[in-house]
PDB file of N, CA and C in Angstrom:
ATOM      1  N   VAL A   1     -30.306 -58.869  17.611  1.00 79.00           N
ATOM      2  CA  VAL A   1     -31.103 -59.907  17.209  1.00 79.00           C
ATOM      3  C   VAL A   1     -32.215 -58.957  17.558  1.00 79.00           C
ATOM      4  N   HIS A   2     -33.253 -59.162  16.597  1.00 84.00           N
ATOM      5  CA  HIS A   2     -34.637 -58.411  16.940  1.00 84.00           C
ATOM      6  C   HIS A   2     -35.385 -58.943  18.133  1.00 84.00           C
ATOM      7  N   PRO A   3     -36.015 -58.176  18.604  1.00 84.00           N
ATOM      8  CA  PRO A   3     -36.850 -58.428  19.966  1.00 84.00           C
ATOM      9  C   PRO A   3     -37.664 -59.679  19.715  1.00 84.00           C
ATOM     10  N   ALA A   4     -38.469 -59.865  18.393  1.00 77.00           N
ATOM     11  CA  ALA A   4     -39.374 -60.700  18.274  1.00 77.00           C
ATOM     12  C   ALA A   4     -38.630 -61.952  18.141  1.00 77.00           C
ATOM     13  N   LEU A   5     -37.528 -62.193  17.841  1.00 82.00           N
ATOM     14  CA  LEU A   5     -36.692 -63.405  17.590  1.00 82.00           C
ATOM     15  C   LEU A   5     -35.694 -63.883  18.519  1.00 82.00           C
ATOM     16  N   THR A   6     -35.936 -63.078  19.813  1.00 84.00           N
ATOM     17  CA  THR A   6     -34.892 -63.459  20.848  1.00 84.00           C
ATOM     18  C   THR A   6     -34.953 -65.079  21.493  1.00 84.00           C
ATOM     19  N   LEU A   7     -36.115 -65.179  21.584  1.00 81.00           N
ATOM     20  CA  LEU A   7     -36.436 -66.676  21.883  1.00 81.00           C
ATOM     21  C   LEU A   7     -35.913 -67.513  20.735  1.00 81.00           C
ATOM     22  N   HIS A   8     -36.308 -67.237  19.215  1.00 82.00           N
ATOM     23  CA  HIS A   8     -35.726 -68.328  18.177  1.00 82.00           C
ATOM     24  C   HIS A   8     -34.321 -68.485  18.668  1.00 82.00           C
ATOM     25  N   PHE A   9     -33.776 -67.375  19.069  1.00 86.00           N
ATOM     26  CA  PHE A   9     -32.033 -67.327  18.903  1.00 86.00           C
ATOM     27  C   PHE A   9     -31.734 -67.889  20.283  1.00 86.00           C
ATOM     28  N   LYS A  10     -32.183 -67.877  21.169  1.00 85.00           N
ATOM     29  CA  LYS A  10     -31.567 -68.478  22.561  1.00 85.00           C
ATOM     30  C   LYS A  10     -31.760 -70.095  22.583  1.00 85.00           C
ATOM     31  N   LEU A  11     -32.726 -70.564  21.603  1.00 85.00           N
ATOM     32  CA  LEU A  11     -32.954 -72.003  21.793  1.00 85.00           C
ATOM     33  C   LEU A  11     -31.904 -72.455  20.719  1.00 85.00           C
ATOM     34  N   LEU A  12     -31.513 -71.761  19.669  1.00 86.00           N
ATOM     35  CA  LEU A  12     -30.899 -72.101  18.592  1.00 86.00           C
ATOM     36  C   LEU A  12     -29.363 -72.307  19.243  1.00 86.00           C
ATOM     37  N   ARG A  13     -29.262 -71.485  19.795  1.00 87.00           N
ATOM     38  CA  ARG A  13     -27.694 -71.085  20.608  1.00 87.00           C
ATOM     39  C   ARG A  13     -27.473 -72.371  21.330  1.00 87.00           C
ATOM     40  N   HIS A  14     -28.780 -72.682  22.451  1.00 85.00           N
ATOM     41  CA  HIS A  14     -28.575 -73.870  23.133  1.00 85.00           C
ATOM     42  C   HIS A  14     -28.341 -75.243  22.524  1.00 85.00           C
ATOM     43  N   TYR A  15     -29.105 -75.102  21.491  1.00 86.00           N
ATOM     44  CA  TYR A  15     -29.123 -76.707  20.658  1.00 86.00           C
ATOM     45  C   TYR A  15     -28.238 -76.917  19.787  1.00 86.00           C
ATOM     46  N   SER A  16     -27.624 -75.687  19.284  1.00 86.00           N
ATOM     47  CA  SER A  16     -26.263 -75.687  18.658  1.00 86.00           C
ATOM     48  C   SER A  16     -25.356 -76.315  19.274  1.00 86.00           C
ATOM     49  N   ALA A  17     -25.123 -75.516  20.626  1.00 88.00           N
ATOM     50  CA  ALA A  17     -23.839 -76.304  21.530  1.00 88.00           C
ATOM     51  C   ALA A  17     -24.283 -77.841  21.764  1.00 88.00           C
ATOM     52  N   LYS A  18     -25.655 -78.271  21.933  1.00 86.00           N
ATOM     53  CA  LYS A  18     -25.562 -79.645  22.107  1.00 86.00           C
ATOM     54  C   LYS A  18     -25.275 -80.448  20.965  1.00 86.00           C
ATOM     55  N   ARG A  19     -25.742 -79.978  19.877  1.00 85.00           N
ATOM     56  CA  ARG A  19     -25.440 -81.040  18.547  1.00 85.00           C
ATOM     57  C   ARG A  19     -24.076 -80.883  18.428  1.00 85.00           C
ATOM     58  N   ILE A  20     -23.188 -79.553  18.494  1.00 85.00           N
ATOM     59  CA  ILE A  20     -21.571 -79.570  18.541  1.00 85.00           C
ATOM     60  C   ILE A  20     -20.876 -80.979  19.608  1.00 85.00           C
ATOM     61  N   ALA A  21     -21.760 -80.827  20.656  1.00 88.00           N
ATOM     62  CA  ALA A  21     -21.439 -81.653  21.708  1.00 88.00           C
ATOM     63  C   ALA A  21     -21.392 -83.328  21.363  1.00 88.00           C
ATOM     64  N   ALA A  22     -22.722 -83.302  20.635  1.00 84.00           N
ATOM     65  CA  ALA A  22     -23.173 -84.850  20.217  1.00 84.00           C
ATOM     66  C   ALA A  22     -22.085 -85.206  18.640  1.00 84.00           C
ATOM     67  N   GLY A  23     -21.146 -84.194  18.456  1.00 83.00           N
ATOM     68  CA  GLY A  23     -20.119 -84.969  17.363  1.00 83.00           C
ATOM     69  C   GLY A  23     -21.184 -84.557  16.033  1.00 83.00           C
ATOM     70  N   ASN A  24     -21.709 -83.606  15.950  1.00 74.00           N
ATOM     71  CA  ASN A  24     -22.198 -83.164  14.798  1.00 74.00           C
ATOM     72  C   ASN A  24     -21.540 -81.725  14.634  1.00 74.00           C
ATOM     73  N   SER A  25     -20.237 -81.474  14.117  1.00 65.00           N
ATOM     74  CA  SER A  25     -19.605 -80.205  13.650  1.00 65.00           C
ATOM     75  C   SER A  25     -20.161 -79.573  12.766  1.00 65.00           C
ATOM     76  N   ASP A  26     -21.237 -79.968  11.862  1.00 62.00           N
ATOM     77  CA  ASP A  26     -21.560 -79.266  10.753  1.00 62.00           C
ATOM     78  C   ASP A  26     -22.839 -78.334  11.173  1.00 62.00           C
ATOM     79  N   HIS A  27     -22.717 -77.831  12.741  1.00 49.00           N
ATOM     80  CA  HIS A  27     -24.274 -77.413  13.576  1.00 49.00           C
ATOM     81  C   HIS A  27     -24.969 -76.418  12.496  1.00 49.00           C
ATOM     82  N   LEU A  28     -24.359 -75.475  11.889  1.00 56.00           N
ATOM     83  CA  LEU A  28     -25.148 -74.580  11.175  1.00 56.00           C
ATOM     84  C   LEU A  28     -24.960 -75.029   9.593  1.00 56.00           C
ATOM     85  N   GLY A  29     -24.101 -75.735   9.076  1.00 57.00           N
ATOM     86  CA  GLY A  29     -24.002 -76.102   7.752  1.00 57.00           C
ATOM     87  C   GLY A  29     -24.814 -77.178   7.241  1.00 57.00           C
ATOM     88  N   SER A  30     -26.029 -77.148   7.923  1.00 62.00           N
ATOM     89  CA  SER A  30     -26.680 -78.915   7.912  1.00 62.00           C
ATOM     90  C   SER A  30     -28.340 -78.178   7.047  1.00 62.00           C
ATOM     91  N   ASN A  31     -28.237 -77.023   6.310  1.00 68.00           N
ATOM     92  CA  ASN A  31     -29.338 -76.581   5.868  1.00 68.00           C
ATOM     93  C   ASN A  31     -30.942 -76.076   6.952  1.00 68.00           C
ATOM     94  N   LEU A  32     -30.408 -75.844   7.589  1.00 74.00           N
ATOM     95  CA  LEU A  32     -31.980 -75.749   8.936  1.00 74.00           C
ATOM     96  C   LEU A  32     -32.243 -74.542   8.354  1.00 74.00           C
ATOM     97  N   LYS A  33     -33.745 -74.495   8.515  1.00 78.00           N
ATOM     98  CA  LYS A  33     -34.503 -73.494   7.865  1.00 78.00           C
ATOM     99  C   LYS A  33     -35.203 -73.405   8.938  1.00 78.00           C
ATOM    100  N   PHE A  34     -35.914 -72.361   9.819  1.00 76.00           N
ATOM    101  CA  PHE A  34     -36.488 -72.618  11.043  1.00 76.00           C
ATOM    102  C   PHE A  34     -37.409 -71.041  10.910  1.00 76.00           C
ATOM    103  N   VAL A  35     -38.647 -71.629  10.195  1.00 80.00           N
ATOM    104  CA  VAL A  35     -39.641 -70.915   9.975  1.00 80.00           C
ATOM    105  C   VAL A  35     -40.801 -70.738  11.101  1.00 80.00           C
ATOM    106  N   THR A  36     -41.609 -69.419  11.843  1.00 78.00           N
ATOM    107  CA  THR A  36     -42.392 -69.966  12.629  1.00 78.00           C
ATOM    108  C   THR A  36     -43.650 -68.542  12.171  1.00 78.00           C
ATOM    109  N   ARG A  37     -44.700 -68.987  12.536  1.00 77.00           N
ATOM    110  CA  ARG A  37     -46.181 -68.065  12.193  1.00 77.00           C
ATOM    111  C   ARG A  37     -47.190 -68.595  13.272  1.00 77.00           C
ATOM    112  N   ALA A  38     -47.698 -67.729  13.696  1.00 74.00           N
ATOM    113  CA  ALA A  38     -48.926 -67.355  14.460  1.00 74.00           C
ATOM    114  C   ALA A  38     -49.981 -66.444  14.244  1.00 74.00           C
ATOM    115  N   LYS A  39     -50.860 -66.891  14.320  1.00 78.00           N
ATOM    116  CA  LYS A  39     -52.058 -66.089  13.842  1.00 78.00           C
ATOM    117  C   LYS A  39     -52.899 -65.589  14.996  1.00 78.00           C
ATOM    118  N   SER A  40     -52.587 -66.140  16.429  1.00 73.00           N
ATOM    119  CA  SER A  40     -53.021 -65.501  17.483  1.00 73.00           C
ATOM    120  C   SER A  40     -52.722 -64.002  17.830  1.00 73.00           C
ATOM    121  N   PRO A  41     -53.189 -63.123  18.539  1.00 73.00           N
ATOM    122  CA  PRO A  41     -52.352 -62.206  19.245  1.00 73.00           C
ATOM    123  C   PRO A  41     -51.444 -62.330  19.638  1.00 73.00           C
ATOM    124  N   ALA A  42     -50.716 -61.387  20.061  1.00 68.00           N
ATOM    125  CA  ALA A  42     -49.315 -61.889  21.290  1.00 68.00           C
ATOM    126  C   ALA A  42     -50.416 -60.981  22.262  1.00 68.00           C
ATOM    127  N   GLY A  43     -50.054 -61.957  23.676  1.00 73.00           N
ATOM    128  CA  GLY A  43     -50.725 -61.459  24.553  1.00 73.00           C
ATOM    129  C   GLY A  43     -52.231 -61.803  24.883  1.00 73.00           C
ATOM    130  N   ALA A  44     -53.036 -62.630  23.891  1.00 75.00           N
ATOM    131  CA  ALA A  44     -54.012 -62.973  24.039  1.00 75.00           C
ATOM    132  C   ALA A  44     -54.782 -63.902  25.192  1.00 75.00           C
ATOM    133  N   GLY A  45     -53.461 -64.420  25.652  1.00 74.00           N
ATOM    134  CA  GLY A  45     -53.923 -65.608  26.546  1.00 74.00           C
ATOM    135  C   GLY A  45     -54.373 -67.045  26.162  1.00 74.00           C
ATOM    136  N   LEU A  46     -54.273 -67.530  24.859  1.00 71.00           N
ATOM    137  CA  LEU A  46     -54.371 -68.314  24.556  1.00 71.00           C
ATOM    138  C   LEU A  46     -53.432 -69.506  24.626  1.00 71.00           C
ATOM    139  N   GLY A  47     -52.126 -69.125  25.374  1.00 73.00           N
ATOM    140  CA  GLY A  47     -51.397 -70.742  25.273  1.00 73.00           C
ATOM    141  C   GLY A  47     -50.473 -70.522  23.970  1.00 73.00           C
ATOM    142  N   GLY A  48     -50.773 -69.524  22.898  1.00 76.00           N
ATOM    143  CA  GLY A  48     -50.081 -69.567  21.695  1.00 76.00           C
ATOM    144  C   GLY A  48     -48.336 -69.963  21.681  1.00 76.00           C
ATOM    145  N   SER A  49     -48.010 -69.204  22.834  1.00 75.00           N
ATOM    146  CA  SER A  49     -46.353 -68.740  22.655  1.00 75.00           C
ATOM    147  C   SER A  49     -45.783 -69.727  23.492  1.00 75.00           C
ATOM    148  N   SER A  50     -46.549 -70.437  24.355  1.00 77.00           N
ATOM    149  CA  SER A  50     -46.332 -71.653  24.863  1.00 77.00           C
ATOM    150  C   SER A  50     -46.043 -72.915  23.963  1.00 77.00           C
ATOM    151  N   GLY A  51     -47.208 -72.935  23.103  1.00 79.00           N
ATOM    152  CA  GLY A  51     -47.380 -74.237  22.501  1.00 79.00           C
ATOM    153  C   GLY A  51     -46.316 -74.096  21.256  1.00 79.00           C
ATOM    154  N   LEU A  52     -45.857 -72.738  21.104  1.00 80.00           N
ATOM    155  CA  LEU A  52     -44.419 -72.565  20.072  1.00 80.00           C
ATOM    156  C   LEU A  52     -43.426 -72.507  20.566  1.00 80.00           C
ATOM    157  N   ASN A  53     -43.338 -72.470  21.951  1.00 80.00           N
ATOM    158  CA  ASN A  53     -41.876 -72.603  22.577  1.00 80.00           C
ATOM    159  C   ASN A  53     -41.723 -74.135  22.463  1.00 80.00           C
ATOM    160  N   VAL A  54     -42.645 -74.934  22.913  1.00 80.00           N
ATOM    161  CA  VAL A  54     -42.654 -76.367  22.978  1.00 80.00           C
ATOM    162  C   VAL A  54     -42.383 -76.808  21.876  1.00 80.00           C
ATOM    163  N   SER A  55     -42.922 -76.430  20.746  1.00 82.00           N
ATOM    164  CA  SER A  55     -42.839 -77.069  19.348  1.00 82.00           C
ATOM    165  C   SER A  55     -41.138 -76.908  18.516  1.00 82.00           C
ATOM    166  N   MET A  56     -40.839 -75.315  18.886  1.00 84.00           N
ATOM    167  CA  MET A  56     -39.587 -75.137  18.667  1.00 84.00           C
ATOM    168  C   MET A  56     -38.577 -75.927  19.210  1.00 84.00           C
ATOM    169  N   THR A  57     -38.623 -75.768  20.620  1.00 84.00           N
ATOM    170  CA  THR A  57     -37.863 -76.769  21.301  1.00 84.00           C
ATOM    171  C   THR A  57     -37.550 -78.209  20.907  1.00 84.00           C
ATOM    172  N   GLY A  58     -38.607 -78.816  20.780  1.00 85.00           N
ATOM    173  CA  GLY A  58     -39.020 -80.360  20.149  1.00 85.00           C
ATOM    174  C   GLY A  58     -38.127 -80.486  18.817  1.00 85.00           C
ATOM    175  N   ALA A  59     -38.480 -79.634  17.933  1.00 87.00           N
ATOM    176  CA  ALA A  59     -37.789 -79.484  16.223  1.00 87.00           C
ATOM    177  C   ALA A  59     -36.227 -79.213  16.547  1.00 87.00           C
ATOM    178  N   LEU A  60     -35.741 -78.229  17.387  1.00 87.00           N
ATOM    179  CA  LEU A  60     -34.301 -77.799  17.526  1.00 87.00           C
ATOM    180  C   LEU A  60     -33.416 -79.268  18.123  1.00 87.00           C
ATOM    181  N   ALA A  61     -34.128 -80.170  19.196  1.00 86.00           N
ATOM    182  CA  ALA A  61     -33.906 -80.779  20.040  1.00 86.00           C
ATOM    183  C   ALA A  61     -33.331 -82.494  19.144  1.00 86.00           C
ATOM    184  N   SER A  62     -34.391 -82.620  18.119  1.00 86.00           N
ATOM    185  CA  SER A  62     -34.558 -83.321  17.129  1.00 86.00           C
ATOM    186  C   SER A  62     -33.298 -83.284  16.213  1.00 86.00           C
ATOM    187  N   TRP A  63     -33.067 -81.820  15.867  1.00 85.00           N
ATOM    188  CA  TRP A  63     -32.164 -81.826  14.989  1.00 85.00           C
ATOM    189  C   TRP A  63     -30.353 -81.670  15.780  1.00 85.00           C
ATOM    190  N   ALA A  64     -30.699 -81.167  16.975  1.00 86.00           N
ATOM    191  CA  ALA A  64     -28.930 -81.008  17.794  1.00 86.00           C
ATOM    192  C   ALA A  64     -29.071 -83.156  18.062  1.00 86.00           C
ATOM    193  N   GLU A  65     -29.971 -83.761  18.031  1.00 84.00           N
ATOM    194  CA  GLU A  65     -29.710 -85.258  18.235  1.00 84.00           C
ATOM    195  C   GLU A  65     -29.281 -85.891  16.929  1.00 84.00           C
ATOM    196  N   GLY A  66     -30.167 -85.500  15.701  1.00 82.00           N
ATOM    197  CA  GLY A  66     -29.662 -85.606  14.626  1.00 82.00           C
ATOM    198  C   GLY A  66     -30.454 -86.957  14.121  1.00 82.00           C
ATOM    199  N   LYS A  67     -31.697 -87.233  14.796  1.00 83.00           N
ATOM    200  CA  LYS A  67     -32.656 -88.172  14.978  1.00 83.00           C
ATOM    201  C   LYS A  67     -34.318 -87.834  15.427  1.00 83.00           C
ATOM    202  N   PRO A  68     -35.245 -88.052  14.936  1.00 84.00           N
ATOM    203  CA  PRO A  68     -36.436 -87.787  15.708  1.00 84.00           C
ATOM    204  C   PRO A  68     -36.332 -87.818  17.281  1.00 84.00           C
ATOM    205  N   ILE A  69     -37.042 -87.245  17.740  1.00 81.00           N
ATOM    206  CA  ILE A  69     -36.990 -87.224  19.233  1.00 81.00           C
ATOM    207  C   ILE A  69     -38.493 -88.236  19.663  1.00 81.00           C
ATOM    208  N   GLU A  70     -38.718 -88.724  20.754  1.00 82.00           N
ATOM    209  CA  GLU A  70     -39.838 -89.562  21.206  1.00 82.00           C
ATOM    210  C   GLU A  70     -40.515 -88.541  22.168  1.00 82.00           C
ATOM    211  N   PRO A  71     -41.734 -87.933  21.694  1.00 76.00           N
ATOM    212  CA  PRO A  71     -42.295 -86.976  22.760  1.00 76.00           C
ATOM    213  C   PRO A  71     -42.659 -87.431  24.309  1.00 76.00           C
ATOM    214  N   ALA A  72     -43.189 -88.853  24.140  1.00 78.00           N
ATOM    215  CA  ALA A  72     -43.585 -89.416  25.134  1.00 78.00           C
ATOM    216  C   ALA A  72     -42.518 -89.758  26.328  1.00 78.00           C
ATOM    217  N   LYS A  73     -41.202 -89.684  25.606  1.00 77.00           N
ATOM    218  CA  LYS A  73     -39.925 -89.816  26.607  1.00 77.00           C
ATOM    219  C   LYS A  73     -39.260 -88.789  26.940  1.00 77.00           C
ATOM    220  N   VAL A  74     -39.140 -87.828  26.099  1.00 74.00           N
ATOM    221  CA  VAL A  74     -38.488 -86.485  26.498  1.00 74.00           C
ATOM    222  C   VAL A  74     -39.749 -85.038  26.684  1.00 74.00           C
ATOM    223  N   GLY A  75     -40.691 -85.152  26.522  1.00 69.00           N
ATOM    224  CA  GLY A  75     -41.677 -84.331  26.494  1.00 69.00           C
ATOM    225  C   GLY A  75     -41.581 -83.528  27.693  1.00 69.00           C
ATOM    226  N   GLU A  76     -41.341 -84.159  28.959  1.00 75.00           N
ATOM    227  CA  GLU A  76     -41.029 -83.459  30.289  1.00 75.00           C
ATOM    228  C   GLU A  76     -39.931 -82.290  30.372  1.00 75.00           C
ATOM    229  N   ARG A  77     -38.799 -82.967  29.749  1.00 72.00           N
ATOM    230  CA  ARG A  77     -37.570 -82.328  29.853  1.00 72.00           C
ATOM    231  C   ARG A  77     -37.438 -81.353  28.736  1.00 72.00           C
ATOM    232  N   LEU A  78     -38.340 -81.148  27.572  1.00 68.00           N
ATOM    233  CA  LEU A  78     -38.719 -80.033  26.756  1.00 68.00           C
ATOM    234  C   LEU A  78     -39.589 -78.939  27.202  1.00 68.00           C
ATOM    235  N   ILE A  79     -40.170 -79.432  28.305  1.00 68.00           N
ATOM    236  CA  ILE A  79     -40.980 -78.570  28.911  1.00 68.00           C
ATOM    237  C   ILE A  79     -40.085 -77.741  29.819  1.00 68.00           C
ATOM    238  N   GLU A  80     -39.049 -78.177  30.276  1.00 71.00           N
ATOM    239  CA  GLU A  80     -38.531 -77.691  31.131  1.00 71.00           C
ATOM    240  C   GLU A  80     -37.692 -76.927  30.986  1.00 71.00           C
ATOM    241  N   VAL A  81     -36.980 -77.074  29.509  1.00 68.00           N
ATOM    242  CA  VAL A  81     -35.995 -76.236  28.867  1.00 68.00           C
ATOM    243  C   VAL A  81     -36.735 -75.126  28.420  1.00 68.00           C
ATOM    244  N   CYS A  82     -37.934 -74.903  27.979  1.00 63.00           N
ATOM    245  CA  CYS A  82     -38.762 -73.881  27.855  1.00 63.00           C
ATOM    246  C   CYS A  82     -39.015 -72.901  28.850  1.00 63.00           C
ATOM    247  N   ARG A  83     -38.897 -73.418  30.174  1.00 66.00           N
ATOM    248  CA  ARG A  83     -39.250 -72.417  31.369  1.00 66.00           C
ATOM    249  C   ARG A  83     -37.887 -71.668  31.745  1.00 66.00           C
TER     250      ARG A  83
END
């Protein structure tokens, strides 16, 4: 795995297991397309990587559960996963 994609890979592996555990056996056969872009420079201290991390975690959590998540209910859990 390319070093720039390490976080993506870890999150995908984590939520793929959760998707399978939830009974969604098509874990990677569901036309998942995961694209990220960032314009702020790495290490700029603007919090971009934290925001991206929480966003990726929320998107993958929704994918794993097979339905939209409610950030007000699971937001703290997503932040814990990111740590």
